[in-house]
Structure formats: structure tokens, C-alpha cells
PDB file of C-alpha atoms in Angstrom:
ATOM      1  CA  GLU A  27      16.936  61.310 -13.525  1.00  0.00           C
ATOM      2  CA  PHE A  28      14.144  61.998 -15.917  1.00  0.00           C
ATOM      3  CA  VAL A  29      13.036  59.184 -18.238  1.00  0.00           C
ATOM      4  CA  LEU A  30      10.447  59.009 -20.930  1.00  0.00           C
ATOM      5  CA  THR A  31       9.430  55.379 -21.643  1.00  0.00           C
ATOM      6  CA  GLN A  32       7.678  54.574 -25.003  1.00  0.00           C
ATOM      7  CA  SER A  33       5.598  51.523 -25.817  1.00  0.00           C
ATOM      8  CA  PRO A  34       5.513  49.359 -27.580  1.00  0.00           C
ATOM      9  CA  ALA A  35       9.104  49.181 -28.952  1.00  0.00           C
ATOM     10  CA  THR A  36       7.628  47.868 -32.134  1.00  0.00           C
ATOM     11  CA  LEU A  37       4.101  48.210 -33.552  1.00  0.00           C
ATOM     12  CA  SER A  38       3.069  46.015 -36.648  1.00  0.00           C
ATOM     13  CA  LEU A  39       0.091  47.211 -38.359  1.00  0.00           C
ATOM     14  CA  SER A  40      -1.482  47.216 -41.905  1.00  0.00           C
ATOM     15  CA  PRO A  41      -2.245  50.497 -44.015  1.00  0.00           C
ATOM     16  CA  GLY A  42      -5.620  51.815 -43.057  1.00  0.00           C
ATOM     17  CA  GLU A  43      -5.281  50.723 -39.461  1.00  0.00           C
ATOM     18  CA  ARG A  44      -5.435  52.993 -36.445  1.00  0.00           C
ATOM     19  CA  ALA A  45      -1.951  53.240 -34.498  1.00  0.00           C
ATOM     20  CA  THR A  46      -1.778  54.275 -30.883  1.00  0.00           C
ATOM     21  CA  LEU A  47       1.685  54.997 -29.469  1.00  0.00           C
ATOM     22  CA  THR A  48       2.198  55.796 -25.849  1.00  0.00           C
ATOM     23  CA  CYS A  49       5.106  57.743 -23.787  1.00  0.00           C
ATOM     24  CA  ARG A  50       5.142  57.531 -20.027  1.00  0.00           C
ATOM     25  CA  ALA A  51       7.299  60.027 -18.088  1.00  0.00           C
ATOM     26  CA  SER A  52       8.997  59.061 -14.834  1.00  0.00           C
ATOM     27  CA  GLN A  53       7.611  61.995 -13.005  1.00  0.00           C
ATOM     28  CA  SER A  54       4.661  64.491 -13.758  1.00  0.00           C
ATOM     29  CA  VAL A  55       5.708  66.891 -16.492  1.00  0.00           C
ATOM     30  CA  ASN A  56       4.369  70.132 -17.992  1.00  0.00           C
ATOM     31  CA  SER A  57       2.709  70.523 -21.381  1.00  0.00           C
ATOM     32  CA  TYR A  58       5.942  71.033 -23.345  1.00  0.00           C
ATOM     33  CA  PHE A  59       5.841  67.636 -24.919  1.00  0.00           C
ATOM     34  CA  ALA A  60       6.389  66.778 -28.499  1.00  0.00           C
ATOM     35  CA  TRP A  61       6.432  63.838 -31.080  1.00  0.00           C
ATOM     36  CA  TYR A  62       8.684  63.323 -33.901  1.00  0.00           C
ATOM     37  CA  GLN A  63       8.714  60.963 -36.890  1.00  0.00           C
ATOM     38  CA  GLN A  64      12.033  59.894 -38.306  1.00  0.00           C
ATOM     39  CA  LYS A  65      12.508  57.718 -41.492  1.00  0.00           C
ATOM     40  CA  PRO A  66      15.663  55.852 -42.304  1.00  0.00           C
ATOM     41  CA  GLY A  67      18.394  58.282 -43.266  1.00  0.00           C
ATOM     42  CA  GLN A  68      16.450  61.245 -42.542  1.00  0.00           C
ATOM     43  CA  ALA A  69      16.425  63.788 -39.743  1.00  0.00           C
ATOM     44  CA  PRO A  70      13.473  63.673 -37.333  1.00  0.00           C
ATOM     45  CA  ARG A  71      10.427  65.702 -38.260  1.00  0.00           C
ATOM     46  CA  LEU A  72       8.260  67.573 -35.693  1.00  0.00           C
ATOM     47  CA  LEU A  73       4.655  66.217 -35.807  1.00  0.00           C
ATOM     48  CA  ILE A  74       2.988  67.381 -32.430  1.00  0.00           C
ATOM     49  CA  TYR A  75       3.979  70.134 -29.930  1.00  0.00           C
ATOM     50  CA  ASP A  76       2.316  71.178 -26.766  1.00  0.00           C
ATOM     51  CA  ALA A  77       1.170  67.698 -26.257  1.00  0.00           C
ATOM     52  CA  SER A  78      -1.647  68.066 -28.908  1.00  0.00           C
ATOM     53  CA  LYS A  79      -1.002  70.839 -31.533  1.00  0.00           C
ATOM     54  CA  ARG A  80       0.078  69.648 -34.916  1.00  0.00           C
ATOM     55  CA  ALA A  81       3.069  71.254 -36.445  1.00  0.00           C
ATOM     56  CA  THR A  82       2.899  73.200 -39.794  1.00  0.00           C
ATOM     57  CA  GLY A  83       1.991  70.800 -42.640  1.00  0.00           C
ATOM     58  CA  ILE A  84       1.172  67.748 -40.570  1.00  0.00           C
ATOM     59  CA  PRO A  85      -1.796  65.709 -41.759  1.00  0.00           C
ATOM     60  CA  ALA A  86      -4.917  65.661 -39.539  1.00  0.00           C
ATOM     61  CA  ARG A  87      -4.759  61.915 -39.182  1.00  0.00           C
ATOM     62  CA  PHE A  88      -1.855  62.577 -36.538  1.00  0.00           C
ATOM     63  CA  SER A  89      -3.194  63.668 -33.210  1.00  0.00           C
ATOM     64  CA  GLY A  90      -1.692  63.894 -29.808  1.00  0.00           C
ATOM     65  CA  SER A  91      -3.245  63.820 -26.305  1.00  0.00           C
ATOM     66  CA  GLY A  92      -2.286  63.485 -22.601  1.00  0.00           C
ATOM     67  CA  SER A  93      -1.137  65.247 -19.546  1.00  0.00           C
ATOM     68  CA  GLY A  94       0.783  64.517 -16.274  1.00  0.00           C
ATOM     69  CA  THR A  95       2.779  61.354 -16.966  1.00  0.00           C
ATOM     70  CA  ASP A  96       1.019  59.681 -19.869  1.00  0.00           C
ATOM     71  CA  PHE A  97       0.829  60.940 -23.489  1.00  0.00           C
ATOM     72  CA  THR A  98      -0.518  59.385 -26.671  1.00  0.00           C
ATOM     73  CA  LEU A  99       0.274  59.787 -30.358  1.00  0.00           C
ATOM     74  CA  THR A 100      -2.576  58.419 -32.591  1.00  0.00           C
ATOM     75  CA  ILE A 101      -2.703  58.126 -36.232  1.00  0.00           C
ATOM     76  CA  SER A 102      -6.289  57.445 -37.321  1.00  0.00           C
ATOM     77  CA  SER A 103      -5.807  55.619 -40.526  1.00  0.00           C
ATOM     78  CA  LEU A 104      -2.258  54.515 -41.575  1.00  0.00           C
ATOM     79  CA  GLU A 105      -0.699  55.733 -44.860  1.00  0.00           C
ATOM     80  CA  PRO A 106       2.211  53.780 -46.655  1.00  0.00           C
ATOM     81  CA  GLU A 107       4.432  56.828 -45.792  1.00  0.00           C
ATOM     82  CA  ASP A 108       3.738  56.624 -41.856  1.00  0.00           C
ATOM     83  CA  PHE A 109       5.819  53.730 -41.399  1.00  0.00           C
ATOM     84  CA  ALA A 110       8.817  54.871 -39.397  1.00  0.00           C
ATOM     85  CA  VAL A 111      10.239  55.430 -35.961  1.00  0.00           C
ATOM     86  CA  TYR A 112       8.514  57.765 -33.604  1.00  0.00           C
ATOM     87  CA  TYR A 113       9.990  59.641 -30.664  1.00  0.00           C
ATOM     88  CA  CYS A 114       8.466  61.470 -27.832  1.00  0.00           C
ATOM     89  CA  GLN A 115      10.355  64.404 -26.286  1.00  0.00           C
ATOM     90  CA  GLN A 116       9.847  66.440 -22.995  1.00  0.00           C
ATOM     91  CA  ARG A 117      11.418  69.695 -21.568  1.00  0.00           C
ATOM     92  CA  SER A 118      12.057  69.063 -17.830  1.00  0.00           C
ATOM     93  CA  HIS A 119      11.746  71.515 -15.078  1.00  0.00           C
ATOM     94  CA  TRP A 120      15.459  71.977 -15.143  1.00  0.00           C
ATOM     95  CA  LEU A 121      15.278  73.086 -18.870  1.00  0.00           C
ATOM     96  CA  THR A 122      16.861  70.082 -20.097  1.00  0.00           C
ATOM     97  CA  TYR A 123      15.547  67.867 -22.884  1.00  0.00           C
ATOM     98  CA  THR A 124      14.824  64.058 -22.932  1.00  0.00           C
ATOM     99  CA  PHE A 125      13.682  61.811 -25.717  1.00  0.00           C
ATOM    100  CA  GLY A 126      12.064  58.589 -25.437  1.00  0.00           C
ATOM    101  CA  GLN A 127      13.675  55.346 -26.741  1.00  0.00           C
ATOM    102  CA  GLY A 128      11.421  55.364 -29.937  1.00  0.00           C
ATOM    103  CA  THR A 129       8.604  53.069 -31.198  1.00  0.00           C
ATOM    104  CA  LYS A 130       9.078  51.538 -34.678  1.00  0.00           C
ATOM    105  CA  LEU A 131       5.933  51.296 -36.591  1.00  0.00           C
ATOM    106  CA  GLU A 132       6.295  48.653 -39.215  1.00  0.00           C
ATOM    107  CA  ILE A 133       4.043  47.266 -41.918  1.00  0.00           C
ATOM    108  CA  LYS A 134       2.517  43.981 -40.906  1.00  0.00           C
TER     109      LYS A 134
ATOM    110  CA  GLN B  11      12.637  79.162 -46.090  1.00  0.00           C
ATOM    111  CA  VAL B  12      14.952  78.724 -43.061  1.00  0.00           C
ATOM    112  CA  GLN B  13      17.488  75.759 -43.614  1.00  0.00           C
ATOM    113  CA  LEU B  14      20.147  74.393 -41.401  1.00  0.00           C
ATOM    114  CA  GLN B  15      23.357  72.665 -42.579  1.00  0.00           C
ATOM    115  CA  GLU B  16      26.009  70.975 -40.448  1.00  0.00           C
ATOM    116  CA  SER B  17      29.643  70.889 -41.451  1.00  0.00           C
ATOM    117  CA  GLY B  18      32.866  69.644 -39.978  1.00  0.00           C
ATOM    118  CA  PRO B  19      35.195  66.574 -39.898  1.00  0.00           C
ATOM    119  CA  GLY B  20      33.718  63.201 -40.257  1.00  0.00           C
ATOM    120  CA  LEU B  21      36.476  61.579 -38.348  1.00  0.00           C
ATOM    121  CA  VAL B  22      38.062  62.436 -35.045  1.00  0.00           C
ATOM    122  CA  LYS B  23      40.713  60.690 -33.196  1.00  0.00           C
ATOM    123  CA  PRO B  24      40.136  59.573 -29.629  1.00  0.00           C
ATOM    124  CA  SER B  25      40.900  62.235 -26.795  1.00  0.00           C
ATOM    125  CA  GLU B  26      40.672  65.051 -29.385  1.00  0.00           C
ATOM    126  CA  THR B  27      37.878  67.544 -29.788  1.00  0.00           C
ATOM    127  CA  LEU B  28      35.007  67.212 -31.992  1.00  0.00           C
ATOM    128  CA  SER B  29      34.089  70.464 -33.686  1.00  0.00           C
ATOM    129  CA  LEU B  30      31.046  71.178 -35.786  1.00  0.00           C
ATOM    130  CA  THR B  31      29.323  74.200 -37.182  1.00  0.00           C
ATOM    131  CA  CYS B  32      25.709  74.903 -38.204  1.00  0.00           C
ATOM    132  CA  THR B  33      24.915  77.499 -40.720  1.00  0.00           C
ATOM    133  CA  VAL B  34      21.363  78.998 -40.661  1.00  0.00           C
ATOM    134  CA  SER B  35      20.220  80.122 -44.119  1.00  0.00           C
ATOM    135  CA  GLY B  36      17.148  81.932 -45.328  1.00  0.00           C
ATOM    136  CA  GLY B  37      16.411  83.576 -42.129  1.00  0.00           C
ATOM    137  CA  SER B  38      18.042  85.262 -38.952  1.00  0.00           C
ATOM    138  CA  ILE B  39      19.614  83.502 -36.192  1.00  0.00           C
ATOM    139  CA  SER B  40      18.177  86.100 -33.781  1.00  0.00           C
ATOM    140  CA  ASN B  41      15.366  85.438 -31.355  1.00  0.00           C
ATOM    141  CA  TYR B  42      15.459  81.640 -31.424  1.00  0.00           C
ATOM    142  CA  TYR B  43      17.261  78.916 -29.439  1.00  0.00           C
ATOM    143  CA  TRP B  44      19.725  76.798 -31.423  1.00  0.00           C
ATOM    144  CA  THR B  45      20.687  73.193 -30.442  1.00  0.00           C
ATOM    145  CA  TRP B  46      22.741  70.137 -31.046  1.00  0.00           C
ATOM    146  CA  ILE B  47      21.262  66.598 -30.937  1.00  0.00           C
ATOM    147  CA  ARG B  48      23.051  63.462 -31.666  1.00  0.00           C
ATOM    148  CA  GLN B  49      21.920  59.830 -32.611  1.00  0.00           C
ATOM    149  CA  PRO B  50      24.521  56.953 -32.323  1.00  0.00           C
ATOM    150  CA  PRO B  51      24.207  54.375 -35.009  1.00  0.00           C
ATOM    151  CA  GLY B  52      20.943  52.377 -34.475  1.00  0.00           C
ATOM    152  CA  LYS B  53      20.038  54.215 -31.358  1.00  0.00           C
ATOM    153  CA  GLY B  54      17.757  56.829 -30.207  1.00  0.00           C
ATOM    154  CA  LEU B  55      18.243  60.770 -29.954  1.00  0.00           C
ATOM    155  CA  GLU B  56      20.219  62.517 -27.172  1.00  0.00           C
ATOM    156  CA  TRP B  57      19.950  66.197 -26.530  1.00  0.00           C
ATOM    157  CA  ILE B  58      23.523  67.744 -26.140  1.00  0.00           C
ATOM    158  CA  GLY B  59      22.823  71.452 -25.508  1.00  0.00           C
ATOM    159  CA  TYR B  60      21.286  74.720 -26.729  1.00  0.00           C
ATOM    160  CA  ILE B  61      22.407  78.433 -27.223  1.00  0.00           C
ATOM    161  CA  TYR B  62      20.239  81.372 -27.211  1.00  0.00           C
ATOM    162  CA  TYR B  63      21.196  83.930 -29.935  1.00  0.00           C
ATOM    163  CA  THR B  64      22.315  86.274 -26.972  1.00  0.00           C
ATOM    164  CA  GLY B  65      24.932  83.517 -26.067  1.00  0.00           C
ATOM    165  CA  SER B  66      23.325  81.912 -22.975  1.00  0.00           C
ATOM    166  CA  THR B  67      23.706  78.220 -22.963  1.00  0.00           C
ATOM    167  CA  ASN B  68      22.190  75.105 -21.165  1.00  0.00           C
ATOM    168  CA  TYR B  69      23.656  71.649 -21.546  1.00  0.00           C
ATOM    169  CA  ASN B  70      22.914  68.039 -21.013  1.00  0.00           C
ATOM    170  CA  PRO B  71      24.343  67.382 -17.500  1.00  0.00           C
ATOM    171  CA  SER B  72      25.883  64.112 -18.783  1.00  0.00           C
ATOM    172  CA  LEU B  73      27.981  65.918 -21.323  1.00  0.00           C
ATOM    173  CA  LYS B  74      28.270  69.298 -19.637  1.00  0.00           C
ATOM    174  CA  SER B  75      32.010  68.915 -18.545  1.00  0.00           C
ATOM    175  CA  ARG B  76      32.982  68.202 -22.174  1.00  0.00           C
ATOM    176  CA  VAL B  77      30.588  70.600 -24.219  1.00  0.00           C
ATOM    177  CA  THR B  78      30.754  74.141 -25.246  1.00  0.00           C
ATOM    178  CA  ILE B  79      28.177  75.682 -27.699  1.00  0.00           C
ATOM    179  CA  SER B  80      28.903  79.143 -29.240  1.00  0.00           C
ATOM    180  CA  VAL B  81      27.242  81.470 -31.718  1.00  0.00           C
ATOM    181  CA  ASP B  82      28.457  83.946 -34.403  1.00  0.00           C
ATOM    182  CA  LYS B  83      25.602  86.192 -35.288  1.00  0.00           C
ATOM    183  CA  SER B  84      27.574  87.929 -37.935  1.00  0.00           C
ATOM    184  CA  LYS B  85      27.907  84.544 -39.831  1.00  0.00           C
ATOM    185  CA  ASN B  86      24.456  83.228 -38.946  1.00  0.00           C
ATOM    186  CA  GLN B  87      26.357  80.381 -37.475  1.00  0.00           C
ATOM    187  CA  PHE B  88      26.443  78.227 -34.137  1.00  0.00           C
ATOM    188  CA  SER B  89      29.031  75.730 -33.190  1.00  0.00           C
ATOM    189  CA  LEU B  90      29.636  72.634 -31.008  1.00  0.00           C
ATOM    190  CA  ASN B  91      32.787  71.610 -29.386  1.00  0.00           C
ATOM    191  CA  LEU B  92      32.951  68.196 -27.545  1.00  0.00           C
ATOM    192  CA  ASN B  93      36.336  67.452 -26.186  1.00  0.00           C
ATOM    193  CA  SER B  94      37.884  64.246 -24.975  1.00  0.00           C
ATOM    194  CA  VAL B  95      36.039  62.268 -27.199  1.00  0.00           C
ATOM    195  CA  THR B  96      35.768  58.357 -27.244  1.00  0.00           C
ATOM    196  CA  ALA B  97      34.057  55.768 -29.468  1.00  0.00           C
ATOM    197  CA  ALA B  98      30.939  56.311 -27.481  1.00  0.00           C
ATOM    198  CA  ASP B  99      30.656  59.874 -29.091  1.00  0.00           C
ATOM    199  CA  THR B 100      30.357  58.385 -32.673  1.00  0.00           C
ATOM    200  CA  ALA B 101      27.008  59.500 -33.881  1.00  0.00           C
ATOM    201  CA  VAL B 102      24.990  61.326 -36.359  1.00  0.00           C
ATOM    202  CA  TYR B 103      25.140  65.060 -35.110  1.00  0.00           C
ATOM    203  CA  TYR B 104      22.073  67.297 -35.922  1.00  0.00           C
ATOM    204  CA  CYS B 105      21.719  70.899 -35.539  1.00  0.00           C
ATOM    205  CA  ALA B 106      18.217  71.982 -34.824  1.00  0.00           C
ATOM    206  CA  ARG B 107      15.992  75.097 -33.856  1.00  0.00           C
ATOM    207  CA  LEU B 108      14.263  75.209 -30.689  1.00  0.00           C
ATOM    208  CA  VAL B 109      11.146  77.238 -30.501  1.00  0.00           C
ATOM    209  CA  GLY B 110      10.854  79.265 -27.136  1.00  0.00           C
ATOM    210  CA  ALA B 111       7.048  79.159 -27.180  1.00  0.00           C
ATOM    211  CA  SER B 112       6.648  75.421 -27.414  1.00  0.00           C
ATOM    212  CA  TRP B 113       9.992  74.237 -26.475  1.00  0.00           C
ATOM    213  CA  ALA B 114       9.953  71.856 -29.405  1.00  0.00           C
ATOM    214  CA  PHE B 115      12.500  71.288 -32.331  1.00  0.00           C
ATOM    215  CA  ASP B 116      10.762  72.411 -35.334  1.00  0.00           C
ATOM    216  CA  LEU B 117      13.696  72.607 -37.827  1.00  0.00           C
ATOM    217  CA  TRP B 118      16.535  70.104 -38.420  1.00  0.00           C
ATOM    218  CA  GLY B 119      19.580  69.992 -40.401  1.00  0.00           C
ATOM    219  CA  GLN B 120      20.202  66.959 -42.418  1.00  0.00           C
ATOM    220  CA  GLY B 121      22.726  65.678 -39.847  1.00  0.00           C
ATOM    221  CA  THR B 122      26.379  64.846 -40.257  1.00  0.00           C
ATOM    222  CA  MET B 123      28.032  61.479 -39.054  1.00  0.00           C
ATOM    223  CA  VAL B 124      31.125  61.721 -36.944  1.00  0.00           C
ATOM    224  CA  THR B 125      33.231  58.674 -36.357  1.00  0.00           C
ATOM    225  CA  VAL B 126      35.688  58.451 -33.347  1.00  0.00           C
ATOM    226  CA  SER B 127      38.587  56.282 -34.342  1.00  0.00           C
ATOM    227  CA  SER B 128      42.241  56.247 -34.515  1.00  0.00           C
TER     228      SER B 128
END
């Protein structure tokens, strides 16, 4: 079974600080890796695709990196609207899709 | 711009079939993959399956025996049927567009809550 493990489960930071969220795959994966942001009562929003490319309209403070089994989402300087839950997502070799369990980014 | 809207019953009885439709407006359903994703209350996201506009499908192995996704190009809609539902199928159900070049979900509907209860 293909599993994505996100850490930490909860991250408490203040506006202006740098946030680093990680996602580890249970086996080496291709570059079809994405990150999403979800705010309460809303659908997820695509932030990053192909591990490092920003989706349309996503601010430059969001960046993605990684390959193999380890991927990172970095928010360079947190804005108040960035506090939300973040999910990683990967397409497997069997053309199925898996999400991580989520990281809650909360205001400290 | 392209928008997605889910529709269907908000309450389904156990052992019955959950049926939802996603209407694509502002653009064509052609040349894209269309998918269903669900989220139980307070939990994470689970991919259910996708359909290409030509009708080819792929499902989550854990749900494959109970899921059917179909497409109606004339109506610019695609649909989800999930049979033999239980309380564990209670969730917000999202339809989303899957982009073939990046294999990411770039557009989402607002989601619809479906409760399985007698």
C-alpha cells in the first residue's frame, strides 16, 4: 500500500515566520507530486504541482521542492490567510492517487 | 471561467446507492479527466476515482467493487454511484478536474455533504 506521511501534524507559528512542511512517501515516487491548501468549510486549492511549480495565482512565498521519497512545502513569510490545513498528494505507478493525512498550520 | 457544481441527495439510507452529479460550466468536459474525492467529517481526503471524457475509468482499489463513475458529454456532466453504503461513507464529496499533464487536481467543486443514516 502506498502511503504519504506528513509532518508535523500541527505546526504553530506566527505571521512573518517561515513554515516548512514535509511529506514522505512509503516508496520512491515520480515527480507528479502536489500540495493543496484547505480552509474550514472550503474545498482544497491547488498550490504546487510537479513538486515545485506554483499553480495559477499562487503567491511567490509558496514554494515546493523534493524528489524520490521526500518533499517539502515552504512558506517563506506567513500571512494571516495562510493558516489552514495543507495536504500533499501523489499519483502512484498504478495510476491511483493518494493524499497525506494533512498538516494543520495554526497561529501561535 | 470553468466551474464545477455537485448535486444530489444529502441523505442516503444504509445499503442503498449514493448518486451524485457534477456539472461543468464555463468550459467543455472534453480533453480532461474528471474525478471524485471525499472527506469524512474532521478527516483527510480520499480519492474515489476518475473518468476521462472518452469514458475510460480508474478507481481506488479500496472502493472499486462499489463505485461507478460515468460521463454525459451532451450535458457536460459526470456522475458517481457508490452502492451498498454504510455510515463510513458519510463525507463531503467533491468533484474535481484532473489535469493530465501534471496529474494534479486544479479545479474543485464546493463539495456536497452526504450523510448515510436510516
